[in-house]
PDB file of C-alpha atoms in Angstrom:
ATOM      1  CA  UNK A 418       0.000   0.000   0.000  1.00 40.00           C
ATOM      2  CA  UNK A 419       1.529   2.940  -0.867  1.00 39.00           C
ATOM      3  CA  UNK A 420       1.371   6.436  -1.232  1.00 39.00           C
ATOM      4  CA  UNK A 421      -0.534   9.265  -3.410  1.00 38.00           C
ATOM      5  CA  UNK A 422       0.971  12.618  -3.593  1.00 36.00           C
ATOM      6  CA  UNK A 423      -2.010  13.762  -1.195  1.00 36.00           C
ATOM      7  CA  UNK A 424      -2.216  10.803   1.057  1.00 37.00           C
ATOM      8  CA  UNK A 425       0.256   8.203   0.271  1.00 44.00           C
ATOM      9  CA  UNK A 426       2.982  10.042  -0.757  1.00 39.00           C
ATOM     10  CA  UNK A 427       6.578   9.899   0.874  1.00 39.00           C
ATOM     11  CA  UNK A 428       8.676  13.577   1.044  1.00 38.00           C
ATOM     12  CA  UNK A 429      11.843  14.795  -0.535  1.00 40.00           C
ATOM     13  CA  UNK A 430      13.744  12.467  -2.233  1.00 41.00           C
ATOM     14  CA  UNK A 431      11.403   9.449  -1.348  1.00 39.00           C
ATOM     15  CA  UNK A 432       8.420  11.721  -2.595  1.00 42.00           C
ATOM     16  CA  UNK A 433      10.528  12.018  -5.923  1.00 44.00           C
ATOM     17  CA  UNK A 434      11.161   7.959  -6.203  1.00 43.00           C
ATOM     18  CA  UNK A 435       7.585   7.227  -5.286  1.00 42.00           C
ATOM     19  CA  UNK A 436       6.630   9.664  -8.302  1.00 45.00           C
ATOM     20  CA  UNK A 437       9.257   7.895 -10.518  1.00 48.00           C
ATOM     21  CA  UNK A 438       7.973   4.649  -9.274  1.00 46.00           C
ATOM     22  CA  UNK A 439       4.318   5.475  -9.983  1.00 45.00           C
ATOM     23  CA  UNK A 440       4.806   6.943 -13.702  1.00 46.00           C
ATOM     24  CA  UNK A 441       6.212   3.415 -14.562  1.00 45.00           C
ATOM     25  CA  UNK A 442       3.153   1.764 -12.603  1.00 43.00           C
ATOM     26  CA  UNK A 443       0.645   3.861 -14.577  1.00 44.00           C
ATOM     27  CA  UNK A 444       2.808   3.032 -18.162  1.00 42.00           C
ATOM     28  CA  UNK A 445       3.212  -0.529 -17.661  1.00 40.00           C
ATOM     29  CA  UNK A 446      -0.281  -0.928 -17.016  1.00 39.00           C
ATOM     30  CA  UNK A 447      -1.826   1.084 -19.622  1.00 42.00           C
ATOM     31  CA  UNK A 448       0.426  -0.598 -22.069  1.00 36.00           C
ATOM     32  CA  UNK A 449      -0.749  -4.381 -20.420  1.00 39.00           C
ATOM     33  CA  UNK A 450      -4.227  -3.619 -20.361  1.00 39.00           C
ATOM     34  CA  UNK A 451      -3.887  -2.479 -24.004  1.00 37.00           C
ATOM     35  CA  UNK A 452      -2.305  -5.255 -25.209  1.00 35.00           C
ATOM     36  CA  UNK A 453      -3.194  -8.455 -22.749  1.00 46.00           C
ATOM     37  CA  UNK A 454      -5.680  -8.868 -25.755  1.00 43.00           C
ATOM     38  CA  UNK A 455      -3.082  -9.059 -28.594  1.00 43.00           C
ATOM     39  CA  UNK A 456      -0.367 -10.600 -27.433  1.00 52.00           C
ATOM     40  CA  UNK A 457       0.369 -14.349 -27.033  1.00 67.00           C
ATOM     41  CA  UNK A 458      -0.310 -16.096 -23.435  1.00 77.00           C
ATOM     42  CA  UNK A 459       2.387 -14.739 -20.803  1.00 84.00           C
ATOM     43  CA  UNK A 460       4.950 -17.739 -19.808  1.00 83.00           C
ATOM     44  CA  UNK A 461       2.793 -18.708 -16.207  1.00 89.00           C
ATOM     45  CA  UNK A 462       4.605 -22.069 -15.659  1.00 82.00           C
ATOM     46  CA  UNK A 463       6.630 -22.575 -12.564  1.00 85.00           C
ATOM     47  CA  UNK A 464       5.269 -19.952 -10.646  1.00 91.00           C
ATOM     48  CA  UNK A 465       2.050 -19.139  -8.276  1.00 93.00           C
ATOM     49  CA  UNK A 466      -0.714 -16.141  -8.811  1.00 95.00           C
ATOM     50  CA  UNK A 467      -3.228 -14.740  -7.187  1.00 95.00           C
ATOM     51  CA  UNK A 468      -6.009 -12.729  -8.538  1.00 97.00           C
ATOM     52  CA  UNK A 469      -6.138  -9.487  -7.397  1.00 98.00           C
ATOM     53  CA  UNK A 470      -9.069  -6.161  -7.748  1.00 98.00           C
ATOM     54  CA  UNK A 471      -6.982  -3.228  -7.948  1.00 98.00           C
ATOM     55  CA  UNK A 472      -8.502   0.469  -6.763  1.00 98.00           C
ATOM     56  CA  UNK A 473      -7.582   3.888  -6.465  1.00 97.00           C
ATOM     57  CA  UNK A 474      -8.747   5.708  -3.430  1.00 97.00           C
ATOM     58  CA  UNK A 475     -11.289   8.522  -3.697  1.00 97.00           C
ATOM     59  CA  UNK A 476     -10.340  12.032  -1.810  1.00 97.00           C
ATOM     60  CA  UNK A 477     -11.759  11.112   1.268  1.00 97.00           C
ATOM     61  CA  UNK A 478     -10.182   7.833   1.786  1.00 97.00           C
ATOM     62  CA  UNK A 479      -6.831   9.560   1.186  1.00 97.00           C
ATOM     63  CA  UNK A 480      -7.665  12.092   3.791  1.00 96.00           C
ATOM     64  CA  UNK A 481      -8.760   8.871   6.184  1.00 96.00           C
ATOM     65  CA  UNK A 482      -4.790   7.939   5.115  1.00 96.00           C
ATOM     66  CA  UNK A 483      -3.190  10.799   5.939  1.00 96.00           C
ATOM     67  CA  UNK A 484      -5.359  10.695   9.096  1.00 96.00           C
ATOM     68  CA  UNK A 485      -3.505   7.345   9.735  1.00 97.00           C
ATOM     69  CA  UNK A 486       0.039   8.214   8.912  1.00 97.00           C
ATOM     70  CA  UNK A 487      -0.195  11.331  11.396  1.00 97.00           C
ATOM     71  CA  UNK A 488      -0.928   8.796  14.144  1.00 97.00           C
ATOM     72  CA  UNK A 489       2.658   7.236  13.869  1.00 97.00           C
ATOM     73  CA  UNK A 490       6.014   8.561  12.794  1.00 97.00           C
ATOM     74  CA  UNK A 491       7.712   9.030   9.608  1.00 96.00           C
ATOM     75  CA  UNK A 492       9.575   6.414   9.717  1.00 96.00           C
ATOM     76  CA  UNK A 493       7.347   3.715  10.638  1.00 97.00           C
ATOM     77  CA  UNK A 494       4.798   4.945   7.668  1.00 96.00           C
ATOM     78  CA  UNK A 495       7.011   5.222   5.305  1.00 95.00           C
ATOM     79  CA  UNK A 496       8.361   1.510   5.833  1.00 96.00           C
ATOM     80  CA  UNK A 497       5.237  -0.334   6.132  1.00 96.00           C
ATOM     81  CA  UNK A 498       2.721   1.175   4.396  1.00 97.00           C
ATOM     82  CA  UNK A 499       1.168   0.115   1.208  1.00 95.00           C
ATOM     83  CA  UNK A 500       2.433   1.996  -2.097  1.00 92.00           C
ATOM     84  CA  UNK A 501      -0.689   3.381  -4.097  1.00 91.00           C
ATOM     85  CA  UNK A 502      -0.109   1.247  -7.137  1.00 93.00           C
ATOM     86  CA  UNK A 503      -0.090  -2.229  -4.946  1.00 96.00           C
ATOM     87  CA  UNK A 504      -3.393  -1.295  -3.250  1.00 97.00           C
ATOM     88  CA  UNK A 505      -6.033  -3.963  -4.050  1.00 98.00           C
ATOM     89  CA  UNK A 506      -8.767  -6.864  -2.532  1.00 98.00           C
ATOM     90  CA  UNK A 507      -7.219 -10.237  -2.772  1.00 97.00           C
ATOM     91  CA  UNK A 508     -10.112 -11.983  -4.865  1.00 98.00           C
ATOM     92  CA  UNK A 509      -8.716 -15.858  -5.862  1.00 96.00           C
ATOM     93  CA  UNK A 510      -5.835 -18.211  -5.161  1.00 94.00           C
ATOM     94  CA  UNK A 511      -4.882 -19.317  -8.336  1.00 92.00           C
ATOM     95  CA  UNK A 512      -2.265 -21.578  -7.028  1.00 84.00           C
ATOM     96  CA  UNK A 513       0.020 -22.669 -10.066  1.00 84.00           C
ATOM     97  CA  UNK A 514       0.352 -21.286 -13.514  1.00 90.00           C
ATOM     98  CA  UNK A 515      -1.713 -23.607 -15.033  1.00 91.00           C
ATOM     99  CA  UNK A 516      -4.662 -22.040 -13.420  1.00 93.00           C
ATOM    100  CA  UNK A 517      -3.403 -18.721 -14.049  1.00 94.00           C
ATOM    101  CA  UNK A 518      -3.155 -19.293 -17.599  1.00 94.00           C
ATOM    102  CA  UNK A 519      -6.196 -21.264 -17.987  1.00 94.00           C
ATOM    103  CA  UNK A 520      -8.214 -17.732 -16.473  1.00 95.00           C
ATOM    104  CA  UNK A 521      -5.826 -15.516 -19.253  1.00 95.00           C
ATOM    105  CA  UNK A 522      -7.027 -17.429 -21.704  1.00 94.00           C
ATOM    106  CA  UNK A 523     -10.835 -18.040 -21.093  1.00 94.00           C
ATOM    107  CA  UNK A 524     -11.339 -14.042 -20.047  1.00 94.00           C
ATOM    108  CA  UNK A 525      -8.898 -13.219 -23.504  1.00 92.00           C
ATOM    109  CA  UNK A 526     -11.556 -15.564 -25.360  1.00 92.00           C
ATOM    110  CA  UNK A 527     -14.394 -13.498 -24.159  1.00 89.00           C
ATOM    111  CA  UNK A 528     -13.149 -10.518 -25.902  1.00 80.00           C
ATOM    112  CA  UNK A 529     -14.706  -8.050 -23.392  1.00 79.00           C
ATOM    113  CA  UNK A 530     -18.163  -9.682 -23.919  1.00 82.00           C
ATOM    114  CA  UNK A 531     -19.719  -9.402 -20.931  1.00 88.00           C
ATOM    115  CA  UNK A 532     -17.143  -8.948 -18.307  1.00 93.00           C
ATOM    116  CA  UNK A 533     -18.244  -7.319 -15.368  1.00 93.00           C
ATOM    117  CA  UNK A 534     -18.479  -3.493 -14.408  1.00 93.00           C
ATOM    118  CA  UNK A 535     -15.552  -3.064 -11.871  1.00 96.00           C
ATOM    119  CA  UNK A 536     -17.397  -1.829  -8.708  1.00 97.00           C
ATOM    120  CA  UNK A 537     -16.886   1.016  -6.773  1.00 97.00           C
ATOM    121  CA  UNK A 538     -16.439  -0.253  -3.012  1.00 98.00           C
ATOM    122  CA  UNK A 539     -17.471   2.125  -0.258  1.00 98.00           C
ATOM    123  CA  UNK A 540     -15.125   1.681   2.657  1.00 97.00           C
ATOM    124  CA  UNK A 541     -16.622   0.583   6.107  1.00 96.00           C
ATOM    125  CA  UNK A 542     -13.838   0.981   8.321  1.00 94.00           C
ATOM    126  CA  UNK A 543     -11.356  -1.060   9.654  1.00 96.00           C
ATOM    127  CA  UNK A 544     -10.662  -4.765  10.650  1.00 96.00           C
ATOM    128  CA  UNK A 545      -9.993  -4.892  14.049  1.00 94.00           C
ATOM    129  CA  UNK A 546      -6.693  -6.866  13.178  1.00 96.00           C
ATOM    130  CA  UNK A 547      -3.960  -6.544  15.882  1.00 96.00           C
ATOM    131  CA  UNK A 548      -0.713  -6.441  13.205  1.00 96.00           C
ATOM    132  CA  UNK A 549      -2.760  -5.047   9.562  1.00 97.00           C
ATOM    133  CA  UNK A 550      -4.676  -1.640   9.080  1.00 97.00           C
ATOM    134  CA  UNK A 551      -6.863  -2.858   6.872  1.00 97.00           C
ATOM    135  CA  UNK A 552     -10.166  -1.296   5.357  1.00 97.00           C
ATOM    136  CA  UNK A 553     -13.246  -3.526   5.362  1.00 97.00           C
ATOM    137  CA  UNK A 554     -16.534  -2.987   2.246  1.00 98.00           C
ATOM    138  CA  UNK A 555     -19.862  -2.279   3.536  1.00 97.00           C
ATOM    139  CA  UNK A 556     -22.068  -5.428   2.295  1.00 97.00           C
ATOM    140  CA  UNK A 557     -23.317  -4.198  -0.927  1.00 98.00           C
ATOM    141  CA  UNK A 558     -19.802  -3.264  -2.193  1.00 98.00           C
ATOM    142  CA  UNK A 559     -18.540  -6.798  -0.812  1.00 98.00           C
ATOM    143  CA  UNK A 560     -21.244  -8.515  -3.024  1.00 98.00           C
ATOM    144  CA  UNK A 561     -20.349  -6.599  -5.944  1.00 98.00           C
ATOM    145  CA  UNK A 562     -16.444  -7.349  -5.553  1.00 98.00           C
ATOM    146  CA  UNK A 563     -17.660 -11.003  -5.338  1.00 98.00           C
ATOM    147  CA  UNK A 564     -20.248 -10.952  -8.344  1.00 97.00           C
ATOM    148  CA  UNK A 565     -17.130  -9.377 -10.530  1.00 97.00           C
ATOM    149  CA  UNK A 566     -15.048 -12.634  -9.626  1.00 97.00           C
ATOM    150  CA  UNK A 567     -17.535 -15.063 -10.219  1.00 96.00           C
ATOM    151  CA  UNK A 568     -18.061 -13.599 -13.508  1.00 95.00           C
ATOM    152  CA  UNK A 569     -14.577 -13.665 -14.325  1.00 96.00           C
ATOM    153  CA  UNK A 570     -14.585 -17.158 -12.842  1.00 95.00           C
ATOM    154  CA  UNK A 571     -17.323 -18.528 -14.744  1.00 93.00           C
ATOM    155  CA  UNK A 572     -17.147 -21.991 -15.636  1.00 91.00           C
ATOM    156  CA  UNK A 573     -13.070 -22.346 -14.466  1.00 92.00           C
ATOM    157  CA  UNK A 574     -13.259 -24.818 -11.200  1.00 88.00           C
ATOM    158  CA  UNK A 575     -10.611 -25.782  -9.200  1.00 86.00           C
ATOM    159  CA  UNK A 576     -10.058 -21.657  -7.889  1.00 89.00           C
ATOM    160  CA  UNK A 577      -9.747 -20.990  -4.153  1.00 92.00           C
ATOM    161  CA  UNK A 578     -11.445 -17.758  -3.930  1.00 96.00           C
ATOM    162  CA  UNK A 579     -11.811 -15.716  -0.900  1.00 96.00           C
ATOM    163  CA  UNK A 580     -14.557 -15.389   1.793  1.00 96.00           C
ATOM    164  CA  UNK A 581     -16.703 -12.449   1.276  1.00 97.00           C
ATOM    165  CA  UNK A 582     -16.460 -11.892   5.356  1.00 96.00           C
ATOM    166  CA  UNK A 583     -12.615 -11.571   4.844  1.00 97.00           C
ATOM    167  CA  UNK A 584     -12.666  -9.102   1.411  1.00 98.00           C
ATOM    168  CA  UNK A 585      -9.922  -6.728   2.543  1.00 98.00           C
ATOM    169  CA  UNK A 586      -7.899  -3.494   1.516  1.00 98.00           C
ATOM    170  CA  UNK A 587      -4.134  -3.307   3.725  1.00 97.00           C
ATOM    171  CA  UNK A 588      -3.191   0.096   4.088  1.00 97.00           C
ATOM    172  CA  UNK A 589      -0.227  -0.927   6.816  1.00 97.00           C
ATOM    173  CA  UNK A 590       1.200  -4.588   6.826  1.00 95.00           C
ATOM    174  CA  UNK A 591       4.439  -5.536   9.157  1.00 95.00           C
ATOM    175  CA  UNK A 592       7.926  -5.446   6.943  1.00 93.00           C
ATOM    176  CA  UNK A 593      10.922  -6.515   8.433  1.00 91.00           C
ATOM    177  CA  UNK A 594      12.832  -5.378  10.965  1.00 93.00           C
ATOM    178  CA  UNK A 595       9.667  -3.970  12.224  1.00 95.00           C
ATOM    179  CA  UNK A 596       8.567  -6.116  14.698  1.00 97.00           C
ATOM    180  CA  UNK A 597       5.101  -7.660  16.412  1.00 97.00           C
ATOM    181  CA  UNK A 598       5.120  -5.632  19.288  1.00 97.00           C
ATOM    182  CA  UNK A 599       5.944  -2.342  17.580  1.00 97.00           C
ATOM    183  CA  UNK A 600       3.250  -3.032  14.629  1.00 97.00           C
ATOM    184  CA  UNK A 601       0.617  -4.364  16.964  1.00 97.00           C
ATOM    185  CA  UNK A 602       1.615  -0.743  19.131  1.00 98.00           C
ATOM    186  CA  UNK A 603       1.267   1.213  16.097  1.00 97.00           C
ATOM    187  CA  UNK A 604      -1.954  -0.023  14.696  1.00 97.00           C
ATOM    188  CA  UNK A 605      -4.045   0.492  18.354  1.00 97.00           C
ATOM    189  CA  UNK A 606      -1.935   3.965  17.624  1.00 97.00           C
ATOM    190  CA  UNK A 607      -4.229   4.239  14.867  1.00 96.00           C
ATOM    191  CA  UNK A 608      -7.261   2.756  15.501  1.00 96.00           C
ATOM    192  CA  UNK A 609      -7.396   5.074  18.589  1.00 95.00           C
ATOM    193  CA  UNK A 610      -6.512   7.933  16.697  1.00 93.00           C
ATOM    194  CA  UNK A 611      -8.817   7.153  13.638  1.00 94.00           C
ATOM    195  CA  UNK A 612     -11.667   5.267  15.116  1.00 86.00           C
ATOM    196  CA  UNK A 613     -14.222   2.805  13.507  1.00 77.00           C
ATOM    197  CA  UNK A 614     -16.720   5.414  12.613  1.00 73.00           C
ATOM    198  CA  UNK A 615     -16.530   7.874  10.380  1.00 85.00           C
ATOM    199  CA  UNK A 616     -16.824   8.691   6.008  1.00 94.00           C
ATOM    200  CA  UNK A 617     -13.946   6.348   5.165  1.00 97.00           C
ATOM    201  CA  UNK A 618     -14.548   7.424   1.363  1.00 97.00           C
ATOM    202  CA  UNK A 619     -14.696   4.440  -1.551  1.00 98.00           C
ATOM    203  CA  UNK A 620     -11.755   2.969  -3.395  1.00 98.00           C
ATOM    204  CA  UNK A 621     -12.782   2.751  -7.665  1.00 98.00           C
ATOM    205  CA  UNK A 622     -12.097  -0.753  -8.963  1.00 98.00           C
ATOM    206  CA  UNK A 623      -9.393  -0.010 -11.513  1.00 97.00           C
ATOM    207  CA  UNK A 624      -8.711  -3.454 -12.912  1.00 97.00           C
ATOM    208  CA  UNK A 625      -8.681  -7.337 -12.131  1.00 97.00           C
ATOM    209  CA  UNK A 626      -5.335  -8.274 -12.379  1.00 97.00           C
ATOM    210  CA  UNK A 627      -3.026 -11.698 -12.263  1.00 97.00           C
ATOM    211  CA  UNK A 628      -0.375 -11.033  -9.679  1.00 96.00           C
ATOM    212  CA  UNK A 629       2.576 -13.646  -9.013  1.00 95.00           C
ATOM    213  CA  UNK A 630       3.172 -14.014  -5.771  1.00 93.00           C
ATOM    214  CA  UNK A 631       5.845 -11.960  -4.263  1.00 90.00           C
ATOM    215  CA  UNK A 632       5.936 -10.285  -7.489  1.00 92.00           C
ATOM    216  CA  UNK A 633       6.620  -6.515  -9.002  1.00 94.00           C
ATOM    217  CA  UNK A 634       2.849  -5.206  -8.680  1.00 95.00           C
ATOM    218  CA  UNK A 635       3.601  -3.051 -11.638  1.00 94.00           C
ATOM    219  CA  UNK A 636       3.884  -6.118 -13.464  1.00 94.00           C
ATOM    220  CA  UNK A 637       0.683  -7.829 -13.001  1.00 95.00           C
ATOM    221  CA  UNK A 638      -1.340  -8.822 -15.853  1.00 95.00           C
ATOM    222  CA  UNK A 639      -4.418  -7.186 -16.465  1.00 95.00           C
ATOM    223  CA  UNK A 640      -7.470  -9.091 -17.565  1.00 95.00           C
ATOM    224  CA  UNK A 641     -10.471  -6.459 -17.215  1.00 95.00           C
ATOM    225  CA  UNK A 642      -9.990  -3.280 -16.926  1.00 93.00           C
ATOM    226  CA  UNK A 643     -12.436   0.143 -15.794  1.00 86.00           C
ATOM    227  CA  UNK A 644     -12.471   3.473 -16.600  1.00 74.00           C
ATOM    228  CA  UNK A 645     -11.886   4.156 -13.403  1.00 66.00           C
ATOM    229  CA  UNK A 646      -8.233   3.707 -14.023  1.00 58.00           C
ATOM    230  CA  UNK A 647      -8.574   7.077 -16.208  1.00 57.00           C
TER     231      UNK A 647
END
């Protein structure tokens, strides 16, 4: 989860990489959304993917952000918070790349015809997670997120996908050397601070999106993509 230049945004010289970092995000996945389509079937073998919903926060969610980051110190925020281009609701476990490819090539097939409208998920609040700031959907955007992946999904089997109950969006997960009783400190820091009720904003679906696991986010393959990306 990273940073926007209003709410997610490091200072300085990290404000400047972050920019860098994000002008490649937004051209690399322009140019894969563009071309997923026309291209032959990326090389999935010998590797693991999930499949991912990728948003862009709305103003007041980035506000809610910046509400969080001024509840801990610079440092901490700025080495475990999400950057703005990884930001995204784990939807399936695809496991291996047979899977992977076998959801490439049935959405590819479809030619846009009748993939779903990415939804736009109003934000909740949080999880009440000890060691991950995480935002939670209110029930009608949860259903929606789900309804896109069973769409998507449609007639593949064998796809772990995850529990509506558990649809998620990390703004803060624990990075090395960080450690369990500073992160667990730092999110009651927050929680405190922020509270569980308030306008959290919405986050725009953008695109769904095959990610490797542990891979470069701005490398993930799009399969539908919004106009909310614009």
């Amino acid at each position: 989860m990273t940073a926007n230049t209003t709410t997610i945004t490091a200072p300085n010289a990290f404000a400047a990489m972050m920019a860098s970092a994000k002008t490649a995000s937004e051209t690399s996945s322009k140019t894969s959304s563009k071309t997923a389509s026309k291209t032959a079937t990326p090389a999935f073998e010998g590797k693991s993917y999930y499949l991912m919903l990728k948003v862009k926060l709305d103003e007041r969610a980035k506000e809610v952000v910046q509400m969080c980051r001024d509840a801990v110190s610079e440092g901490f925020w700025r080495h475990n918070e999400q950057f703005d281009y990884t930001l995204h609701f784990s939807l399936s476990r695809l496991g291996n790349g047979k899977k992977a490819r076998q959801v490439f090539e049935a959405v590819k097939a479809r030619n846009k015809a009748g993939l779903p409208t990415l939804p736009v998920v109003k934000l909740a609040g949080f999880y009440p997670w000890p060691c991950c700031v995480a935002f939670k959907p209110d029930s009608v955007s949860a259903a929606a997120i789900m309804a896109a992946l069973n769409n998507v999904l449609e007639g593949i089997a064998g796809t772990v996908k995850e529990k509506e109950s558990n649809l998620h969006l990390s703004l803060y997960r624990r990075r090395s050397p960080t450690g369990v009783s500073t992160m667990k400190a730092r999110c009651a820091d927050i929680y405190r601070e922020v509270g569980y009720s308030r306008d959290y904003g919405k986050a725009y679906g953008t695109s769904i999106v095959i990610h490797e696991v542990r891979g470069d986010y701005r490398e993930d393959i799009d399969i539908v993509s919004s106009d909310n990306s614009d």
